[in-house]
Amino acid sequence: MRDVYALILAAGQGKRMKSKHAKVMHVLNGKPIIDYCVEAVTGITKNVVVVVGSKRQEIMEYLGERVRFCIQEEQLGSGHAAKVSMDLFPDEGTIMVLPGDVPLIKKETLASLLEYHREGHYAATILSCIMEDPSGYGRIVRDNDGNVLSIVEDRDASEDIRKIKEINSAVYCFELKYLKNALEKINNHNDQGEYYLTDTIAIIKNENGRIGALMGNADELSGINDRVQLAEMEKRMNDAILKKLMRDGVTIMDPDHTYISGMAKIGKDVVIYPGTVIEGSSIIGEDCVIGPYTRIISSRIGKGTNISYSVVIESTIGDNTNVGPFAYLRPNSNIGDRVKIGDFVEVKNSNIGDGTKVPHLAYVGDADIGSGVNFSCGAITVNYDGRVKHRTRVADRAFIGCNVNLIAPVEIEEGAFVAAGSTITEKVPQKALGIARCRQTNIEGWVIKKFKE
């Protein structure tokens, strides 16, 4: 909307997080806390300003050109943060103001707040909610007719006011002309010596501005102040994701020990064993069995594939493939259909064709392995010469024996065999046997002579 603006307050130091990172940059279900707030408001307006403070660099780098920034050099409170940003907004229009640490806030809730604000012709509207334990939150103070009089911060409240359970979520709508006027009149005469944004409500009320309060959902409006609350929020979000997946046809054997990103897509009849972590925008096809104790990051898995006790990072695995136990697929590994990647196998930046077997104790790095290849125990691609990484090419139906070193760049042509224990530095032609090892010599009686004493 052209005359709707948004202000996200993210300059707080987040001291209770005890971190070198800004509080809003701590990761929640795969992305920084502030990302959720930015996504919600940009669903309403593209005119978004984020106020940043002392730990601003990582926030600014992460959000980039998605928003505009205002720097609050001294953290003197929420009112001061809003005040220093006002030059970025016109004198007329509606502005939504919210903190950067309410990740469950929905676009639909903000849209309802905006609609309520405009239909009521309010100068300011508070998104409030009822909390059974309102400790630490500002209280909504109303008169006998239910009209909002002010917001009183918990630390400044009397005993009677502390009994009020309707709290301020710190999410608002203001008419800009009223907000700008009120911000010029707030002071820091309070317990913290800070400029509170909440003080603008009483000022606007006293100058005949109408104040509204829309009741919201307490769960949706919960903020994050420390790592305990971060973990609690993580669990709540994860529980909701897992329940939806189970209702959509996914079997999760132990939800208390399974983590799945909200960006992941899981097909029907997938079975997920305990200890599984699926992160990022991963896609798991139907009928897969994942886990136990498997981590999949931003990868695509085909149908009917089994992965156990393994790590898969930014890779692709085809249909009806078996991975693990204890396999490690590093970024840009592309595994075909009906492939076996066995125990203690590492694959990196490689393509492995359909029906190929890499059964155990092998390393495939910077390689293109064809279909129907047998890549035996202990075989490795030697891809790094100390300066540059080179590729190895193994064509279809080749056989690589045990404990073979393929010194890249090198090519094994279709149907060729490489004898166990060989170190291959030159091309092995089609259907040839490549062998590169010393002839065995037996010295009779050597042990007796050596150890006769």
XYZ file of C-alpha atoms in Angstrom:
453
model
C 0.000 0.000 0.000
C 1.349 3.383 -0.992
C 0.532 5.221 2.253
C 1.377 2.390 4.655
C 4.850 2.125 6.174
C 6.563 -0.248 8.577
C 9.221 0.282 11.228
C 11.037 -2.680 12.787
C 13.002 -1.961 15.967
C 16.130 -4.123 16.011
C 18.764 -1.942 17.689
C 18.644 -3.575 21.126
C 21.861 -5.122 22.390
C 20.142 -8.306 23.554
C 22.347 -8.540 26.640
C 20.504 -11.574 27.995
C 21.544 -13.600 24.955
C 25.171 -13.186 26.105
C 26.364 -13.270 22.516
C 28.627 -11.376 20.147
C 25.769 -11.544 17.629
C 22.713 -9.295 17.524
C 19.747 -10.927 19.218
C 17.602 -10.805 16.085
C 20.286 -12.656 14.097
C 20.088 -15.801 16.190
C 18.758 -18.628 14.052
C 15.259 -20.010 14.614
C 14.115 -22.948 12.514
C 16.750 -22.304 9.883
C 16.758 -18.513 9.545
C 17.402 -15.419 11.682
C 14.641 -14.228 13.999
C 14.301 -10.898 12.200
C 13.616 -12.626 8.891
C 10.171 -13.688 10.121
C 9.242 -10.113 11.043
C 10.481 -8.726 7.727
C 8.529 -11.380 5.800
C 5.351 -10.542 7.715
C 5.488 -6.772 7.150
C 6.600 -6.960 3.523
C 3.407 -8.902 2.907
C 1.620 -5.633 3.773
C 4.005 -2.929 2.531
C 7.353 -2.648 0.795
C 8.123 0.605 2.635
C 10.060 -0.971 5.501
C 12.711 0.634 7.712
C 14.766 -1.344 10.227
C 16.420 0.490 13.110
C 19.802 -1.076 13.910
C 22.363 -0.358 16.611
C 25.735 -1.467 17.889
C 25.711 -4.958 16.308
C 24.253 -3.727 13.068
C 26.697 -4.995 10.454
C 25.486 -8.586 10.272
C 21.833 -7.468 10.204
C 22.495 -5.038 7.367
C 24.510 -7.574 5.385
C 21.830 -10.228 5.812
C 18.791 -8.115 4.913
C 20.617 -6.176 2.190
C 18.301 -4.241 -0.106
C 15.106 -5.838 1.186
C 14.655 -2.886 3.586
C 16.001 0.578 4.394
C 18.081 1.117 7.526
C 18.266 3.731 10.248
C 21.213 3.667 12.667
C 20.593 4.356 16.350
C 24.084 5.191 17.582
C 23.093 5.238 21.263
C 20.540 2.733 22.527
C 18.336 5.064 24.577
C 15.089 3.129 24.372
C 12.328 2.229 21.936
C 10.991 5.790 21.799
C 14.390 7.140 20.878
C 14.789 4.416 18.223
C 11.500 5.428 16.633
C 12.320 9.125 16.870
C 15.662 8.893 15.030
C 13.934 7.119 12.141
C 11.151 9.644 11.579
C 13.018 11.620 8.918
C 12.682 8.568 6.658
C 8.881 8.790 6.705
C 6.409 11.404 5.425
C 4.198 13.441 7.739
C 1.024 11.714 6.596
C 0.130 8.044 6.354
C -0.084 4.984 8.571
C 2.922 3.276 10.083
C 3.121 -0.160 11.662
C 5.754 -0.442 14.382
C 6.952 -3.782 15.743
C 10.006 -5.293 17.422
C 12.370 -7.524 15.493
C 12.043 -10.426 17.937
C 8.429 -11.622 17.469
C 8.986 -14.359 14.867
C 5.503 -15.882 15.070
C 3.758 -12.677 13.970
C 1.666 -13.351 10.872
C 0.977 -11.172 7.865
C -2.735 -11.818 8.424
C -2.511 -10.467 11.976
C -0.838 -7.280 10.789
C -3.458 -6.904 8.069
C -6.224 -7.259 10.687
C -4.519 -4.668 12.902
C -4.276 -2.235 9.993
C -7.924 -2.765 9.054
C -9.088 -2.324 12.657
C -6.987 0.835 12.989
C -8.386 2.429 9.855
C -12.002 1.440 10.325
C -11.926 2.854 13.870
C -10.271 6.082 12.713
C -7.725 5.693 15.496
C -4.638 7.833 15.917
C -2.860 4.851 17.478
C -3.801 1.203 17.828
C -2.113 -1.310 20.117
C -2.011 -5.034 19.422
C -2.627 -6.438 22.900
C -3.241 -9.876 24.377
C -4.070 -11.581 27.654
C -1.237 -13.354 29.444
C -1.787 -15.416 32.565
C 1.672 -14.425 33.712
C 2.166 -10.858 32.481
C 5.429 -10.301 34.392
C 7.879 -8.152 32.459
C 5.324 -6.786 30.005
C 3.803 -3.324 29.812
C 0.144 -3.287 30.949
C -2.776 -1.793 29.042
C -4.560 0.631 31.381
C -8.217 1.327 30.523
C -10.939 3.514 32.026
C -14.258 2.212 33.332
C -15.720 2.305 29.828
C -12.891 0.194 28.412
C -11.118 3.009 26.634
C -7.314 2.808 26.534
C -5.659 5.427 28.727
C -2.003 4.443 28.648
C 0.620 1.711 28.686
C 2.605 1.319 31.903
C 5.880 -0.616 31.834
C 6.160 -3.433 34.362
C 9.101 -1.914 36.216
C 7.260 1.392 36.603
C 3.869 -0.105 37.508
C 2.081 0.007 40.861
C 0.869 -3.188 42.521
C -2.670 -2.607 41.217
C -1.484 -2.117 37.651
C 0.699 -5.253 37.855
C -2.492 -7.254 38.430
C -3.692 -6.354 34.923
C -3.291 -9.289 32.534
C -3.799 -7.425 29.264
C -0.326 -6.655 27.997
C 1.269 -4.612 25.250
C 2.793 -6.768 22.509
C 4.901 -3.814 21.263
C 3.142 -4.060 17.890
C 1.280 -0.885 16.875
C -0.343 1.129 14.138
C 0.064 4.918 14.261
C -0.990 7.808 12.122
C 2.351 9.407 11.346
C 1.332 12.963 12.199
C 0.300 11.888 15.722
C 3.371 9.701 16.238
C 5.843 12.357 15.132
C 4.242 14.941 17.413
C 4.225 12.590 20.407
C 7.837 11.509 19.926
C 8.912 15.126 20.302
C 7.283 15.208 23.743
C 8.394 11.973 25.412
C 10.991 12.066 28.196
C 13.182 9.587 30.060
C 11.818 10.202 33.560
C 11.462 6.534 34.435
C 13.206 3.701 36.245
C 15.431 2.863 33.247
C 16.202 6.419 32.194
C 15.068 5.509 28.665
C 12.667 7.014 26.134
C 9.699 4.652 25.887
C 7.635 4.355 22.739
C 4.751 3.384 25.031
C 4.664 6.919 26.445
C 3.351 8.181 23.118
C -0.013 6.516 23.822
C -0.829 8.752 26.801
C 0.402 11.844 24.929
C -1.782 11.077 21.908
C -4.738 10.344 24.218
C -4.284 13.648 26.060
C -4.277 15.507 22.734
C -7.621 13.996 21.728
C -6.267 11.260 19.502
C -8.369 8.103 19.527
C -6.585 5.032 20.932
C -7.603 1.530 19.932
C -6.495 -1.887 21.163
C -7.028 -5.066 19.155
C -6.805 -8.302 21.111
C -4.358 -10.755 19.570
C -3.084 -14.276 20.249
C -0.563 -14.509 23.093
C 1.318 -17.409 21.473
C 1.796 -15.455 18.267
C 3.050 -12.359 20.069
C 5.706 -13.981 22.249
C 9.131 -12.369 22.035
C 12.614 -13.808 22.537
C 14.974 -12.332 25.112
C 17.368 -15.156 25.993
C 18.493 -18.566 24.786
C 15.976 -20.372 26.974
C 13.140 -18.572 25.200
C 14.882 -19.217 21.866
C 14.908 -22.952 22.584
C 11.279 -22.891 23.728
C 10.257 -21.075 20.550
C 12.263 -23.535 18.436
C 10.422 -26.442 20.031
C 7.022 -24.827 19.531
C 7.707 -24.177 15.872
C 9.145 -27.641 15.332
C 6.217 -29.329 17.062
C 3.787 -27.529 14.771
C 5.788 -28.534 11.682
C 5.976 -32.192 12.726
C 2.265 -32.390 13.529
C 1.369 -31.005 10.115
C 3.699 -33.480 8.404
C 2.236 -36.404 10.325
C -1.293 -35.308 9.414
C -0.140 -35.132 5.781
C 1.024 -38.754 5.754
C 4.587 -38.786 7.142
C 5.530 -41.243 9.904
C 7.719 -39.625 12.552
C 8.654 -42.290 15.068
C 9.868 -39.978 17.830
C 8.769 -36.329 17.445
C 10.682 -35.336 20.584
C 13.958 -36.214 18.866
C 13.283 -35.102 15.289
C 13.891 -31.671 13.780
C 12.521 -30.598 10.395
C 12.758 -27.153 8.810
C 9.542 -25.370 7.939
C 10.944 -24.914 4.410
C 11.376 -28.671 3.854
C 8.936 -30.764 1.817
C 8.375 -34.394 2.805
C 6.429 -36.878 0.664
C 3.772 -39.327 1.793
C 4.696 -42.590 3.501
C 8.154 -41.375 4.414
C 9.358 -42.921 7.686
C 11.625 -40.783 9.834
C 13.575 -42.458 12.631
C 14.738 -40.732 15.843
C 17.656 -38.319 15.800
C 16.953 -37.071 12.272
C 17.582 -33.418 11.370
C 16.282 -32.090 8.031
C 17.325 -28.483 7.382
C 16.823 -25.786 4.771
C 14.701 -26.280 1.662
C 15.246 -30.036 1.535
C 12.852 -32.196 -0.493
C 12.283 -35.844 0.465
C 10.352 -38.014 -2.000
C 7.662 -40.548 -1.136
C 8.415 -43.882 0.574
C 11.866 -42.909 1.833
C 13.270 -44.126 5.140
C 15.407 -41.491 6.835
C 17.507 -42.084 9.934
C 18.170 -42.859 12.634
C 20.652 -40.072 13.450
C 20.829 -38.563 9.988
C 21.326 -34.917 9.021
C 20.135 -33.630 5.645
C 20.831 -30.004 4.697
C 19.267 -28.288 1.667
C 19.250 -31.492 -0.385
C 16.875 -33.318 -2.722
C 16.128 -36.991 -2.129
C 14.186 -39.141 -4.617
C 11.513 -41.751 -3.930
C 12.107 -44.976 -2.020
C 15.605 -44.030 -0.852
C 17.046 -45.129 2.513
C 19.550 -42.978 4.423
C 20.817 -44.014 7.845
C 23.390 -42.581 10.283
C 24.658 -40.215 7.592
C 25.177 -36.568 6.654
C 23.973 -35.146 3.323
C 24.772 -31.503 2.510
C 23.497 -29.573 -0.527
C 23.341 -32.680 -2.687
C 20.936 -34.713 -4.803
C 20.111 -38.391 -4.391
C 17.943 -40.353 -6.827
C 15.274 -43.021 -6.382
C 15.687 -46.356 -4.576
C 19.213 -45.562 -3.447
C 20.794 -46.688 -0.176
C 23.112 -44.377 1.757
C 24.970 -45.305 4.920
C 25.460 -46.107 7.613
C 28.067 -43.427 8.356
C 28.285 -41.934 4.867
C 29.219 -38.283 4.300
C 27.890 -36.557 1.178
C 29.450 -33.116 0.898
C 28.101 -30.258 -1.256
C 27.383 -30.786 -4.960
C 27.236 -34.553 -4.803
C 24.764 -35.941 -7.334
C 23.873 -39.571 -6.748
C 21.751 -41.494 -9.271
C 19.028 -44.125 -8.931
C 19.627 -47.574 -7.371
C 23.047 -46.560 -6.097
C 24.706 -47.956 -2.991
C 26.777 -45.532 -0.914
C 27.961 -47.698 1.949
C 29.537 -47.293 5.352
C 32.343 -44.775 5.828
C 32.113 -43.469 2.262
C 32.759 -39.791 1.558
C 31.573 -38.141 -1.661
C 32.302 -34.549 -2.615
C 31.526 -32.495 -5.749
C 30.953 -35.640 -7.749
C 28.416 -37.310 -10.037
C 27.647 -40.994 -9.530
C 25.545 -42.778 -12.151
C 22.628 -45.173 -11.820
C 23.291 -48.595 -10.344
C 26.829 -47.824 -9.204
C 28.132 -49.285 -5.941
C 30.543 -47.582 -3.570
C 30.149 -50.104 -0.772
C 32.517 -48.966 1.983
C 35.664 -47.138 3.096
C 36.061 -45.094 -0.083
C 36.556 -41.458 -1.082
C 35.074 -40.018 -4.286
C 36.026 -36.369 -4.736
C 35.777 -34.192 -7.868
C 34.826 -37.184 -9.964
C 32.370 -38.266 -12.635
C 31.515 -41.909 -12.061
C 29.319 -43.634 -14.661
C 26.507 -46.168 -14.330
C 26.981 -49.734 -13.162
C 30.465 -49.064 -11.748
C 31.919 -51.049 -8.857
C 34.077 -48.755 -6.735
C 35.588 -51.124 -4.207
C 36.642 -50.893 -0.567
C 39.513 -48.509 0.131
C 39.552 -46.993 -3.376
C 40.000 -43.236 -3.591
C 40.251 -40.445 -6.118
C 43.416 -38.441 -5.476
C 42.082 -35.092 -6.604
C 44.411 -32.481 -5.092
C 47.992 -31.866 -6.214
C 48.718 -29.273 -3.524
C 47.609 -26.337 -5.661
C 44.723 -27.367 -7.902
C 41.931 -29.927 -7.683
C 41.545 -32.158 -10.736
C 38.700 -34.414 -11.891
C 38.618 -38.163 -12.283
C 36.388 -39.809 -14.898
C 35.249 -43.419 -14.607
C 33.013 -44.595 -17.460
C 30.060 -47.004 -17.322
C 30.542 -50.578 -16.072
C 34.127 -50.076 -15.012
C 35.481 -52.046 -12.055
C 37.754 -50.326 -9.539
C 39.459 -52.848 -7.256
C 40.199 -52.547 -3.539
C 42.723 -49.970 -2.320
C 43.131 -48.301 -5.699
C 44.442 -44.742 -6.003
C 43.171 -42.882 -9.058
C 45.564 -39.928 -9.477
C 43.602 -37.112 -11.111
C 43.348 -36.011 -13.808
C 42.821 -39.531 -15.085
C 40.217 -41.492 -17.024
C 39.019 -45.081 -16.749
C 37.155 -45.964 -19.940
C 33.990 -48.042 -20.303
C 34.149 -51.606 -19.038
C 37.779 -51.335 -17.916
C 39.122 -53.106 -14.819
C 41.657 -51.702 -12.360
C 43.478 -54.295 -10.301
C 43.395 -54.075 -6.516
C 46.234 -52.142 -4.948
C 47.055 -50.157 -8.094
C 48.014 -46.498 -8.292
C 46.722 -45.314 -11.655
C 48.201 -42.210 -13.287
C 47.315 -42.835 -16.951
C 44.168 -43.629 -18.899
C 42.937 -47.237 -18.755
C 41.427 -48.051 -22.193
C 38.043 -49.601 -22.801
C 37.763 -53.173 -21.464
C 41.465 -53.227 -20.542
C 42.984 -54.251 -17.206
C 44.982 -51.521 -15.537
C 47.533 -52.755 -13.041
C 50.216 -50.634 -11.400
C 51.907 -52.387 -8.510
C 55.276 -54.058 -7.839
C 55.713 -57.727 -8.610
C 55.555 -59.826 -5.422
C 58.852 -61.293 -4.259
C 59.110 -63.993 -1.555
C 62.489 -64.416 0.209
C 62.638 -67.874 1.739
C 63.941 -68.115 5.313
C 64.160 -64.306 5.793
C 62.379 -64.353 9.153
C 64.635 -67.051 10.581
C 67.784 -65.201 9.525
C 66.460 -61.852 10.796
C 65.430 -63.052 14.234
C 67.772 -66.038 14.824
C 69.216 -64.418 17.957
